[in-house]
């Protein structure tokens, strides 16, 4: 997601040095250090838009973050209504293959042009970036594009495996988002406490901050330092910004952004256990009737809706195990009637765009008004 965070969120003016992007900075300012050519992207594990049509790409294979100038910066007030059936077949046909040989690894909507972008991995290892315009897919060249890039410090080793023997390099970058004037990146490092959160100034320099994280995982009944944040957002509580992070099996944890300092090890405050046997996929926020909500899509649960006020009012910290499988506790949530949503992003201020696998097995791309969410 993954997603440009709504500007109504307060920005941290602390050791992170976050400051909002202003109209005094032009696209030329932001891309002054870009070069044209082939960025040699190995994989696309996460997408997030920043200002002026700049698309950030998280590449776990190379442990790098790229900023791509899409030249897609025309202002559009509202996104088009979208309802495409058999979307995987549409993508496959545009690439000259079949749907069983592709995987959509992420989706992000350009908040300026309202154009959806899709990262697609093919069976032969090729990575493709597509965008949807006028109900037609366009290939965005990754061989000839204006870009800049930065390599992650202390990325998890390319051959690293977990205790079950599963490769872990894919989690070098689990999620990323543009916030203020920085790219925020969750993932794994090669350190003893592998769960890592990075803050990288943009335009890129040699600077990047990284913090190791620790959480209480109620469903597992233990403290953990090796699980990556699978998806996150930023929430302002009592005039202070917090990283709101979700992990596999599905704890929801708050970290004060001001405490996420370079080289530090920080324990988060677990405010919810949303059910074991599940992994979160995407997290976005929206407003409806003057109230703020968060949506979270999942591998094995319907889309969850969390009320901002419930998060703000919850003062406890979960410290005891949840011993019954799939039982939730802590901050309450609503299950929305949208199971098997694989990708999700804000289309505009009033609509959400999502990719969903229906009960019949069909993959659909659809927009929906937040009025009904």
Short mmCIF file of C-alpha atoms in Angstrom, two decimals:
data_model
loop_
_atom_site.label_atom_id
_atom_site.label_comp_id
_atom_site.label_asym_id
_atom_site.label_seq_id
_atom_site.Cartn_x
_atom_site.Cartn_y
_atom_site.Cartn_z
CA UNK A 1 0.00 0.00 0.00
CA UNK A 2 -0.40 0.87 -0.44
CA UNK A 3 -1.47 5.04 -0.06
CA UNK A 4 -1.00 8.76 0.46
CA UNK A 5 -1.98 9.69 4.03
CA UNK A 6 -4.70 12.33 4.34
CA UNK A 7 -3.30 15.83 4.96
CA UNK A 8 -5.64 16.36 7.92
CA UNK A 9 -3.30 14.31 10.04
CA UNK A 10 -0.97 16.37 12.21
CA UNK A 11 2.66 16.09 11.23
CA UNK A 12 5.45 15.45 13.69
CA UNK A 13 7.78 18.40 14.18
CA UNK A 14 10.31 16.64 16.35
CA UNK A 15 13.44 14.55 16.02
CA UNK A 16 11.91 13.09 12.91
CA UNK A 17 11.91 16.61 11.48
CA UNK A 18 8.70 16.02 9.53
CA UNK A 19 7.26 19.02 7.77
CA UNK A 20 4.39 19.18 5.34
CA UNK A 21 5.06 19.48 1.65
CA UNK A 22 4.00 22.94 0.50
CA UNK A 23 3.01 24.44 -2.81
CA UNK A 24 6.25 26.45 -2.71
CA UNK A 25 8.02 23.23 -3.66
CA UNK A 26 7.53 22.39 -7.31
CA UNK A 27 7.86 19.11 -9.11
CA UNK A 28 11.21 20.41 -10.39
CA UNK A 29 12.40 20.94 -6.80
CA UNK A 30 11.41 17.44 -5.77
CA UNK A 31 12.98 15.80 -8.81
CA UNK A 32 16.13 17.92 -9.02
CA UNK A 33 18.39 14.95 -8.23
CA UNK A 34 16.51 12.47 -10.45
CA UNK A 35 18.19 10.77 -13.38
CA UNK A 36 16.65 9.21 -16.48
CA UNK A 37 17.22 5.58 -17.29
CA UNK A 38 16.65 2.08 -15.94
CA UNK A 39 16.41 1.98 -12.12
CA UNK A 40 16.89 -1.82 -12.29
CA UNK A 41 13.95 -2.63 -10.04
CA UNK A 42 14.08 -6.25 -8.93
CA UNK A 43 10.64 -6.55 -7.34
CA UNK A 44 7.73 -4.33 -6.37
CA UNK A 45 6.53 -5.24 -2.90
CA UNK A 46 4.84 -1.96 -1.94
CA UNK A 47 3.62 1.24 -3.61
CA UNK A 48 2.80 4.67 -2.19
CA UNK A 49 2.24 8.04 -3.83
CA UNK A 50 3.77 11.28 -2.69
CA UNK A 51 3.20 14.77 -4.12
CA UNK A 52 3.24 15.77 -7.79
CA UNK A 53 2.70 12.29 -9.20
CA UNK A 54 5.84 10.84 -7.60
CA UNK A 55 5.39 7.12 -6.97
CA UNK A 56 7.47 5.40 -4.30
CA UNK A 57 8.33 1.75 -4.90
CA UNK A 58 9.53 -0.66 -2.24
CA UNK A 59 11.82 -3.35 -3.69
CA UNK A 60 12.60 -6.12 -1.21
CA UNK A 61 14.76 -8.08 -3.63
CA UNK A 62 17.23 -5.21 -3.91
CA UNK A 63 16.38 -3.71 -0.48
CA UNK A 64 15.83 -0.33 -2.09
CA UNK A 65 13.20 2.40 -2.25
CA UNK A 66 12.71 4.19 -5.56
CA UNK A 67 10.99 7.47 -6.34
CA UNK A 68 9.55 7.45 -9.86
CA UNK A 69 8.40 10.57 -11.70
CA UNK A 70 5.26 9.27 -13.41
CA UNK A 71 4.62 12.64 -15.15
CA UNK A 72 1.04 12.09 -13.98
CA UNK A 73 0.36 15.28 -12.06
CA UNK A 74 -2.76 16.79 -13.64
CA UNK A 75 -5.29 17.72 -10.97
CA UNK A 76 -8.61 15.88 -10.93
CA UNK A 77 -11.29 16.47 -8.34
CA UNK A 78 -12.96 13.08 -8.19
CA UNK A 79 -12.09 9.64 -9.43
CA UNK A 80 -14.11 7.86 -12.09
CA UNK A 81 -16.58 5.19 -11.06
CA UNK A 82 -14.87 1.84 -11.61
CA UNK A 83 -16.48 -1.58 -11.91
CA UNK A 84 -14.34 -4.10 -13.81
CA UNK A 85 -15.05 -7.80 -13.68
CA UNK A 86 -12.42 -10.47 -14.37
CA UNK A 87 -9.72 -7.92 -13.67
CA UNK A 88 -6.97 -10.52 -13.51
CA UNK A 89 -7.91 -11.69 -16.99
CA UNK A 90 -7.80 -8.08 -18.19
CA UNK A 91 -4.29 -7.65 -16.80
CA UNK A 92 -3.10 -10.97 -18.20
CA UNK A 93 -4.47 -10.18 -21.65
CA UNK A 94 -2.66 -6.83 -21.67
CA UNK A 95 0.59 -8.69 -20.93
CA UNK A 96 0.02 -11.50 -23.40
CA UNK A 97 -0.34 -14.22 -20.78
CA UNK A 98 -2.99 -15.91 -18.63
CA UNK A 99 -4.28 -14.99 -15.19
CA UNK A 100 -2.67 -17.99 -13.50
CA UNK A 101 0.76 -16.60 -14.42
CA UNK A 102 0.40 -13.18 -12.77
CA UNK A 103 0.11 -11.81 -9.23
CA UNK A 104 -0.99 -8.30 -8.25
CA UNK A 105 1.45 -7.38 -5.50
CA UNK A 106 0.12 -3.89 -4.70
CA UNK A 107 -2.15 -1.06 -5.82
CA UNK A 108 -1.91 2.69 -5.22
CA UNK A 109 -4.06 5.59 -6.43
CA UNK A 110 -2.40 8.84 -7.47
CA UNK A 111 -4.14 11.34 -5.15
CA UNK A 112 -3.71 14.13 -7.69
CA UNK A 113 -4.84 12.53 -10.97
CA UNK A 114 -6.97 9.80 -9.28
CA UNK A 115 -5.27 7.24 -11.55
CA UNK A 116 -4.88 3.71 -10.10
CA UNK A 117 -1.48 2.00 -10.45
CA UNK A 118 -0.83 -1.73 -10.12
CA UNK A 119 2.34 -3.69 -9.43
CA UNK A 120 2.21 -7.06 -11.19
CA UNK A 121 4.62 -9.96 -10.84
CA UNK A 122 4.79 -12.50 -13.65
CA UNK A 123 5.64 -16.18 -13.43
CA UNK A 124 9.04 -15.66 -15.08
CA UNK A 125 10.04 -13.11 -12.41
CA UNK A 126 9.32 -10.02 -14.51
CA UNK A 127 7.93 -7.05 -12.59
CA UNK A 128 5.46 -4.78 -14.38
CA UNK A 129 3.87 -1.45 -13.43
CA UNK A 130 0.45 -0.74 -14.96
CA UNK A 131 -2.01 2.12 -14.66
CA UNK A 132 -5.71 2.34 -15.50
CA UNK A 133 -6.87 5.20 -17.70
CA UNK A 134 -10.29 5.35 -19.36
CA UNK A 135 -10.87 1.68 -18.47
CA UNK A 136 -7.73 0.67 -20.37
CA UNK A 137 -4.44 -0.53 -18.91
CA UNK A 138 -1.20 1.24 -19.80
CA UNK A 139 2.28 -0.12 -19.20
CA UNK A 140 4.50 2.33 -17.29
CA UNK A 141 8.04 1.78 -18.53
CA UNK A 142 10.50 0.78 -15.83
CA UNK A 143 13.37 0.78 -18.32
CA UNK A 144 13.23 4.43 -19.25
CA UNK A 145 11.94 6.66 -16.46
CA UNK A 146 13.07 9.61 -14.33
CA UNK A 147 13.93 8.34 -10.84
CA UNK A 148 16.02 8.46 -7.71
CA UNK A 149 16.69 5.64 -5.27
CA UNK A 150 18.11 4.81 -1.87
CA UNK A 151 19.43 1.53 -0.49
CA UNK A 152 18.19 0.40 2.92
CA UNK A 153 20.80 0.08 5.63
CA UNK A 154 21.07 -3.27 7.44
CA UNK A 155 18.45 -5.03 5.30
CA UNK A 156 17.65 -8.63 6.18
CA UNK A 157 19.99 -11.01 4.37
CA UNK A 158 18.95 -12.26 0.95
CA UNK A 159 19.11 -15.90 2.10
CA UNK A 160 17.54 -15.38 5.55
CA UNK A 161 14.91 -17.89 6.70
CA UNK A 162 12.63 -18.05 9.72
CA UNK A 163 12.37 -20.94 12.18
CA UNK A 164 10.10 -22.80 9.78
CA UNK A 165 12.57 -22.44 6.92
CA UNK A 166 10.53 -19.83 5.03
CA UNK A 167 12.44 -17.15 3.07
CA UNK A 168 12.32 -13.74 4.77
CA UNK A 169 13.89 -11.37 2.24
CA UNK A 170 10.43 -10.50 0.88
CA UNK A 171 9.81 -8.71 4.19
CA UNK A 172 12.76 -6.35 3.82
CA UNK A 173 9.97 -3.95 2.86
CA UNK A 174 6.52 -4.95 4.09
CA UNK A 175 4.75 -1.60 3.68
CA UNK A 176 5.61 2.02 2.96
CA UNK A 177 3.83 5.36 3.00
CA UNK A 178 4.71 8.96 2.24
CA UNK A 179 4.08 11.24 5.22
CA UNK A 180 5.14 14.87 5.57
CA UNK A 181 8.47 14.99 3.74
CA UNK A 182 9.51 11.39 4.42
CA UNK A 183 8.97 7.85 3.31
CA UNK A 184 8.02 5.59 6.21
CA UNK A 185 9.00 1.95 5.72
CA UNK A 186 8.21 -1.15 7.77
CA UNK A 187 10.05 -4.44 7.40
CA UNK A 188 12.89 -6.60 8.68
CA UNK A 189 16.57 -5.85 9.25
CA UNK A 190 19.58 -8.10 9.82
CA UNK A 191 19.79 -7.05 13.47
CA UNK A 192 19.03 -9.18 16.55
CA UNK A 193 15.72 -7.33 16.94
CA UNK A 194 14.72 -7.64 13.30
CA UNK A 195 11.37 -5.82 13.25
CA UNK A 196 12.33 -2.38 11.96
CA UNK A 197 10.69 0.93 11.13
CA UNK A 198 12.54 3.37 8.89
CA UNK A 199 12.06 7.05 8.19
CA UNK A 200 13.75 8.35 5.03
CA UNK A 201 13.81 12.05 4.07
CA UNK A 202 12.70 12.95 0.56
CA UNK A 203 14.28 14.11 -1.71
CA UNK A 204 16.69 11.30 -0.93
CA UNK A 205 20.08 11.98 0.63
CA UNK A 206 22.34 9.55 2.47
CA UNK A 207 20.19 9.96 5.57
CA UNK A 208 17.78 7.36 6.96
CA UNK A 209 16.60 6.66 10.50
CA UNK A 210 15.73 3.19 11.74
CA UNK A 211 14.17 1.96 14.97
CA UNK A 212 13.79 -1.62 16.19
CA UNK A 213 10.35 -2.51 17.52
CA UNK A 214 8.93 -4.78 20.20
CA UNK A 215 5.29 -5.67 20.77
CA UNK A 216 3.12 -7.75 23.08
CA UNK A 217 1.34 -10.27 20.86
CA UNK A 218 -1.75 -11.35 22.79
CA UNK A 219 -2.71 -14.18 20.41
CA UNK A 220 0.77 -15.68 20.82
CA UNK A 221 1.05 -14.83 24.52
CA UNK A 222 4.55 -13.37 24.21
CA UNK A 223 6.67 -10.33 23.39
CA UNK A 224 7.97 -10.33 19.82
CA UNK A 225 10.78 -8.52 18.01
CA UNK A 226 11.01 -10.42 14.72
CA UNK A 227 7.56 -9.94 13.17
CA UNK A 228 7.36 -7.19 10.55
CA UNK A 229 4.59 -4.61 10.53
CA UNK A 230 2.39 -5.80 7.66
CA UNK A 231 0.46 -2.56 7.23
CA UNK A 232 0.27 0.78 9.03
CA UNK A 233 -1.13 4.30 9.09
CA UNK A 234 -0.50 7.44 11.10
CA UNK A 235 -3.09 8.63 13.61
CA UNK A 236 -3.13 11.83 15.68
CA UNK A 237 -4.14 11.31 19.31
CA UNK A 238 -4.15 14.20 21.79
CA UNK A 239 -2.18 16.35 19.35
CA UNK A 240 0.54 13.72 19.01
CA UNK A 241 1.16 11.51 15.99
CA UNK A 242 1.27 7.74 16.43
CA UNK A 243 2.26 4.94 14.15
CA UNK A 244 -0.73 2.57 14.14
CA UNK A 245 0.62 -0.81 13.08
CA UNK A 246 -0.90 -4.21 12.46
CA UNK A 247 0.85 -7.55 12.34
CA UNK A 248 0.05 -11.13 11.40
CA UNK A 249 -2.41 -12.81 13.81
CA UNK A 250 -3.59 -9.67 14.21
CA UNK A 251 -2.37 -7.29 16.96
CA UNK A 252 -2.97 -3.55 16.59
CA UNK A 253 -0.17 -1.52 18.17
CA UNK A 254 0.52 2.18 18.73
CA UNK A 255 4.01 3.75 18.73
CA UNK A 256 4.56 7.49 19.44
CA UNK A 257 6.19 8.85 16.29
CA UNK A 258 8.34 11.24 18.33
CA UNK A 259 9.96 8.26 20.08
CA UNK A 260 10.91 6.44 16.88
CA UNK A 261 14.45 7.77 16.93
CA UNK A 262 17.41 6.47 14.97
CA UNK A 263 19.13 3.57 16.71
CA UNK A 264 16.52 3.22 19.45
CA UNK A 265 14.57 0.10 20.50
CA UNK A 266 10.92 0.91 21.27
CA UNK A 267 8.07 -1.08 22.81
CA UNK A 268 4.64 -0.39 21.36
CA UNK A 269 1.32 -0.27 23.19
CA UNK A 270 -0.93 -3.11 22.04
CA UNK A 271 -4.50 -1.78 21.93
CA UNK A 272 -6.30 -4.63 20.16
CA UNK A 273 -6.08 -8.27 19.24
CA UNK A 274 -8.17 -8.65 16.09
CA UNK A 275 -7.95 -12.41 15.75
CA UNK A 276 -5.38 -15.12 15.10
CA UNK A 277 -5.18 -17.04 11.83
CA UNK A 278 -5.17 -13.84 9.80
CA UNK A 279 -2.78 -11.32 8.29
CA UNK A 280 -3.64 -7.66 7.55
CA UNK A 281 -3.11 -6.40 4.00
CA UNK A 282 -3.97 -2.71 3.69
CA UNK A 283 -4.98 0.12 6.01
CA UNK A 284 -6.58 3.40 4.91
CA UNK A 285 -8.54 6.21 6.57
CA UNK A 286 -11.55 8.27 5.52
CA UNK A 287 -14.17 10.64 6.91
CA UNK A 288 -17.92 10.15 6.92
CA UNK A 289 -20.45 12.55 8.41
CA UNK A 290 -17.68 14.40 10.22
CA UNK A 291 -16.23 11.25 11.83
CA UNK A 292 -12.96 9.54 11.02
CA UNK A 293 -12.62 5.82 10.39
CA UNK A 294 -9.93 3.35 9.44
CA UNK A 295 -10.45 0.38 7.12
CA UNK A 296 -8.23 -2.68 7.19
CA UNK A 297 -8.37 -5.52 4.66
CA UNK A 298 -7.23 -9.01 5.63
CA UNK A 299 -6.28 -12.41 4.31
CA UNK A 300 -8.81 -14.33 6.40
CA UNK A 301 -11.31 -11.75 7.67
CA UNK A 302 -13.72 -9.28 6.05
CA UNK A 303 -12.70 -5.64 5.86
CA UNK A 304 -12.60 -4.25 9.40
CA UNK A 305 -13.77 -0.73 10.24
CA UNK A 306 -12.28 0.98 13.28
CA UNK A 307 -13.72 4.20 14.68
CA UNK A 308 -11.10 6.88 15.42
CA UNK A 309 -12.92 7.81 18.63
CA UNK A 310 -12.73 4.22 19.88
CA UNK A 311 -8.97 4.24 19.32
CA UNK A 312 -8.58 7.62 21.03
CA UNK A 313 -10.74 6.57 24.01
CA UNK A 314 -8.95 3.26 24.61
CA UNK A 315 -6.43 3.94 27.38
CA UNK A 316 -5.53 0.37 28.32
CA UNK A 317 -2.57 -1.73 27.23
CA UNK A 318 -3.11 -5.40 26.43
CA UNK A 319 -0.68 -7.50 28.48
CA UNK A 320 -2.46 -10.85 28.90
CA UNK A 321 -2.69 -13.73 26.43
CA UNK A 322 -5.79 -14.37 24.36
CA UNK A 323 -6.05 -18.14 24.66
CA UNK A 324 -9.12 -18.81 22.50
CA UNK A 325 -8.42 -19.00 18.77
CA UNK A 326 -9.61 -16.05 16.64
CA UNK A 327 -11.14 -14.19 19.60
CA UNK A 328 -10.77 -10.40 19.48
CA UNK A 329 -10.26 -8.00 22.37
CA UNK A 330 -9.33 -4.38 22.97
CA UNK A 331 -10.40 -1.61 20.58
CA UNK A 332 -13.73 -2.68 19.03
CA UNK A 333 -14.32 -2.91 15.30
CA UNK A 334 -17.06 -3.67 12.78
CA UNK A 335 -16.87 -6.35 10.12
CA UNK A 336 -17.99 -4.92 6.77
CA UNK A 337 -19.59 -7.22 4.17
CA UNK A 338 -16.44 -7.28 2.02
CA UNK A 339 -14.47 -10.52 2.42
CA UNK A 340 -11.36 -11.41 0.44
CA UNK A 341 -10.38 -7.83 -0.38
CA UNK A 342 -6.79 -8.13 -1.59
CA UNK A 343 -5.88 -4.49 -2.27
CA UNK A 344 -7.45 -1.23 -1.13
CA UNK A 345 -6.79 2.51 -1.43
CA UNK A 346 -8.56 5.86 -1.30
CA UNK A 347 -9.81 6.77 -4.78
CA UNK A 348 -10.76 10.28 -3.62
CA UNK A 349 -12.22 11.92 -0.52
CA UNK A 350 -15.54 10.09 -0.90
CA UNK A 351 -14.69 6.78 -2.55
CA UNK A 352 -12.55 3.71 -1.93
CA UNK A 353 -11.06 1.51 -4.67
CA UNK A 354 -10.55 -2.18 -3.95
CA UNK A 355 -9.64 -5.49 -5.56
CA UNK A 356 -11.76 -8.38 -4.32
CA UNK A 357 -11.96 -12.10 -4.97
CA UNK A 358 -15.66 -12.97 -5.01
CA UNK A 359 -17.22 -16.17 -3.74
CA UNK A 360 -17.37 -17.46 -7.31
CA UNK A 361 -13.62 -16.93 -7.72
CA UNK A 362 -13.89 -13.86 -9.93
CA UNK A 363 -11.44 -10.99 -9.34
CA UNK A 364 -13.10 -7.58 -9.48
CA UNK A 365 -11.83 -3.99 -9.36
CA UNK A 366 -14.50 -1.74 -7.93
CA UNK A 367 -14.98 1.70 -6.44
CA UNK A 368 -17.43 2.28 -3.62
CA UNK A 369 -18.68 5.38 -1.85
CA UNK A 370 -17.55 5.73 1.75
CA UNK A 371 -21.19 6.56 2.47
CA UNK A 372 -21.78 2.82 2.38
CA UNK A 373 -18.70 1.81 4.34
#
